[in-house]
Amino acid sequence: MADTPGASISPKDVKIEDNHLKRIFLEHLNGIYFGKQHLLEFFNEIEIIASLQQLKLAVDELRNDTNNQILQMDEIYRSVHSAPAKTSVLGMKAMTLEAYLSVIKSGKTPAERDVFILFYIQIIEGIEVTYFKVLKNLAKSIGYSNTFLDQPFDTAVENKFLFETIYKEYIS
């Protein structure tokens, strides 16, 4: 990699050593791991606020899936001989705070609150899908089996699709 700022290089010119890739992998894994733990509290709050029974059930399913994904990530940590290292999830906390404030804003009808809940959950699920996809790519480049990320990735994709479907049904 070029040492001078502004030097023009292509992605093929960049060589990242395995120890750096492993550190990046663990930082991303920590981010999604602790982000998901934060989301469990958020899901409890929005399930109470939601008025649509189908949405309440979907949030409950999402909470169960999140608990399972956390357990699957515990297995990933074990398989790479590492432990979760507390990290900031400020971005996720800001997103959930924004969602919470949008949902509880005075003057919103129950239907409007449900639409906002659905909107923000779709954003959150999109972030999760991206995290797991990046982790799969990093794992593969390091030489880790990336199949241990298949289930959490597939679950995130399914949940994103579930909330998109509910959203479309609800607003049509």
Short mmCIF file of C-alpha atoms in Angstrom, two decimals:
data_model
loop_
_atom_site.label_atom_id
_atom_site.label_comp_id
_atom_site.label_asym_id
_atom_site.label_seq_id
_atom_site.Cartn_x
_atom_site.Cartn_y
_atom_site.Cartn_z
CA MET A 1 0.00 0.00 0.00
CA ALA A 2 1.30 3.47 -0.80
CA ASP A 3 2.52 5.50 2.18
CA THR A 4 1.85 8.90 0.67
CA PRO A 5 -1.56 10.46 1.18
CA GLY A 6 -3.48 10.97 -2.00
CA ALA A 7 -1.49 8.36 -3.92
CA SER A 8 -3.73 6.62 -6.40
CA ILE A 9 -3.96 2.88 -5.80
CA SER A 10 -6.38 0.21 -6.85
CA PRO A 11 -7.97 -2.39 -4.56
CA LYS A 12 -5.63 -5.01 -6.06
CA ASP A 13 -2.65 -2.98 -4.79
CA VAL A 14 -3.85 -3.22 -1.19
CA LYS A 15 -2.46 -6.12 0.80
CA ILE A 16 -3.84 -6.63 4.29
CA GLU A 17 -2.06 -9.11 6.51
CA ASP A 18 -4.04 -11.93 8.11
CA ASN A 19 -3.54 -10.61 11.66
CA HIS A 20 -5.10 -7.29 10.57
CA LEU A 21 -7.98 -9.10 8.86
CA LYS A 22 -8.56 -11.15 12.02
CA ARG A 23 -8.64 -7.97 14.09
CA ILE A 24 -11.11 -6.39 11.64
CA PHE A 25 -13.20 -9.57 11.72
CA LEU A 26 -13.35 -9.53 15.53
CA GLU A 27 -14.16 -5.81 15.64
CA HIS A 28 -17.09 -6.38 13.27
CA LEU A 29 -18.20 -9.46 15.20
CA ASN A 30 -18.07 -7.44 18.44
CA GLY A 31 -20.09 -4.68 16.82
CA ILE A 32 -22.95 -6.94 15.75
CA TYR A 33 -22.75 -9.00 18.96
CA PHE A 34 -23.15 -6.04 21.30
CA GLY A 35 -25.50 -4.29 18.89
CA LYS A 36 -27.82 -7.28 19.06
CA GLN A 37 -27.70 -7.27 22.85
CA HIS A 38 -28.76 -3.63 22.79
CA LEU A 39 -31.55 -4.46 20.33
CA LEU A 40 -33.11 -6.93 22.76
CA GLU A 41 -34.02 -4.02 25.05
CA PHE A 42 -35.31 -2.02 22.08
CA PHE A 43 -37.52 -4.90 20.93
CA ASN A 44 -39.08 -5.13 24.40
CA GLU A 45 -39.95 -1.42 24.29
CA ILE A 46 -41.41 -1.36 20.79
CA GLU A 47 -43.44 -4.52 21.30
CA ILE A 48 -45.31 -2.71 24.07
CA ILE A 49 -45.87 0.36 21.87
CA ALA A 50 -46.98 -1.58 18.76
CA SER A 51 -50.71 -1.88 18.25
CA LEU A 52 -50.90 -4.34 15.35
CA GLN A 53 -51.00 -7.92 16.69
CA GLN A 54 -49.08 -9.20 13.64
CA LEU A 55 -46.32 -6.68 14.40
CA LYS A 56 -46.19 -7.68 18.07
CA LEU A 57 -45.82 -11.34 17.05
CA ALA A 58 -43.11 -10.48 14.50
CA VAL A 59 -41.17 -8.47 17.09
CA ASP A 60 -41.43 -11.41 19.50
CA GLU A 61 -40.09 -13.70 16.77
CA LEU A 62 -37.32 -11.19 16.08
CA ARG A 63 -36.37 -11.20 19.77
CA ASN A 64 -36.17 -15.02 19.74
CA ASP A 65 -34.11 -14.96 16.55
CA THR A 66 -31.80 -12.36 18.07
CA ASN A 67 -31.22 -14.54 21.15
CA ASN A 68 -30.42 -17.47 18.84
CA GLN A 69 -28.05 -15.33 16.77
CA ILE A 70 -26.23 -14.28 19.93
CA LEU A 71 -25.81 -17.95 20.86
CA GLN A 72 -24.54 -18.68 17.34
CA MET A 73 -22.05 -15.83 17.65
CA ASP A 74 -20.88 -17.28 20.98
CA GLU A 75 -20.06 -20.43 19.01
CA ILE A 76 -18.18 -18.36 16.44
CA TYR A 77 -16.09 -16.75 19.19
CA ARG A 78 -15.26 -20.21 20.54
CA SER A 79 -14.34 -21.53 17.10
CA VAL A 80 -11.89 -18.66 16.50
CA HIS A 81 -10.53 -18.91 20.06
CA SER A 82 -11.66 -15.48 21.13
CA ALA A 83 -14.16 -13.86 23.48
CA PRO A 84 -16.51 -10.93 22.98
CA ALA A 85 -14.76 -7.64 23.70
CA LYS A 86 -17.07 -4.83 24.74
CA THR A 87 -17.28 -2.20 22.04
CA SER A 88 -19.25 0.93 21.38
CA VAL A 89 -22.50 0.49 19.51
CA LEU A 90 -23.24 4.18 19.46
CA GLY A 91 -24.59 4.07 15.90
CA MET A 92 -27.12 1.37 16.78
CA LYS A 93 -28.07 3.16 19.99
CA ALA A 94 -28.60 6.40 18.08
CA MET A 95 -30.76 4.60 15.51
CA THR A 96 -32.94 2.98 18.16
CA LEU A 97 -33.24 6.24 20.10
CA GLU A 98 -34.32 8.02 16.93
CA ALA A 99 -36.82 5.23 16.26
CA TYR A 100 -38.16 5.35 19.81
CA LEU A 101 -38.57 9.13 19.73
CA SER A 102 -40.27 8.96 16.32
CA VAL A 103 -42.66 6.29 17.55
CA ILE A 104 -43.65 7.97 20.81
CA LYS A 105 -43.87 11.47 19.37
CA SER A 106 -47.11 12.97 20.57
CA GLY A 107 -49.96 13.16 18.16
CA LYS A 108 -49.18 9.93 16.32
CA THR A 109 -51.98 7.46 15.90
CA PRO A 110 -51.36 3.77 16.69
CA ALA A 111 -51.24 3.08 12.94
CA GLU A 112 -48.62 5.79 12.41
CA ARG A 113 -46.54 4.41 15.28
CA ASP A 114 -46.70 0.93 13.76
CA VAL A 115 -45.52 2.26 10.39
CA PHE A 116 -42.56 3.97 12.06
CA ILE A 117 -41.70 0.80 13.98
CA LEU A 118 -41.77 -1.19 10.75
CA PHE A 119 -39.64 1.40 8.98
CA TYR A 120 -36.91 1.42 11.62
CA ILE A 121 -36.84 -2.36 12.03
CA GLN A 122 -36.27 -2.66 8.28
CA ILE A 123 -33.31 -0.27 8.55
CA ILE A 124 -31.90 -2.22 11.49
CA GLU A 125 -32.30 -5.54 9.69
CA GLY A 126 -30.56 -4.08 6.62
CA ILE A 127 -27.61 -3.13 8.83
CA GLU A 128 -27.52 -6.65 10.26
CA VAL A 129 -27.59 -8.24 6.81
CA THR A 130 -24.63 -6.05 5.82
CA TYR A 131 -22.70 -6.91 8.99
CA PHE A 132 -23.11 -10.64 8.46
CA LYS A 133 -22.23 -10.40 4.76
CA VAL A 134 -19.04 -8.49 5.61
CA LEU A 135 -18.20 -11.06 8.29
CA LYS A 136 -18.71 -13.90 5.81
CA ASN A 137 -16.34 -12.23 3.34
CA LEU A 138 -13.74 -11.51 6.02
CA ALA A 139 -13.94 -15.07 7.36
CA LYS A 140 -13.38 -16.47 3.89
CA SER A 141 -10.39 -14.19 3.23
CA ILE A 142 -8.75 -15.20 6.53
CA GLY A 143 -9.31 -18.89 5.93
CA TYR A 144 -12.01 -19.37 8.54
CA SER A 145 -15.00 -21.39 7.52
CA ASN A 146 -17.65 -18.84 6.69
CA THR A 147 -20.42 -21.42 6.91
CA PHE A 148 -20.76 -20.70 10.64
CA LEU A 149 -22.17 -17.34 9.58
CA ASP A 150 -24.74 -18.80 7.20
CA GLN A 151 -27.47 -19.24 9.80
CA PRO A 152 -27.22 -15.78 11.41
CA PHE A 153 -27.02 -14.21 7.92
CA ASP A 154 -30.01 -16.18 6.63
CA THR A 155 -32.02 -15.27 9.74
CA ALA A 156 -31.27 -11.57 9.26
CA VAL A 157 -32.34 -11.77 5.60
CA GLU A 158 -35.56 -13.62 6.54
CA ASN A 159 -36.38 -11.05 9.23
CA LYS A 160 -35.76 -8.16 6.85
CA PHE A 161 -38.12 -9.78 4.35
CA LEU A 162 -40.73 -10.47 7.07
CA PHE A 163 -40.87 -6.83 8.14
CA GLU A 164 -40.89 -5.60 4.53
CA THR A 165 -43.87 -7.87 3.89
CA ILE A 166 -45.75 -6.64 6.96
CA TYR A 167 -44.96 -3.05 5.99
CA LYS A 168 -46.30 -3.54 2.46
CA GLU A 169 -49.48 -5.19 3.76
CA TYR A 170 -49.99 -2.52 6.36
CA ILE A 171 -49.65 0.50 4.10
CA SER A 172 -51.59 -0.89 1.14
#
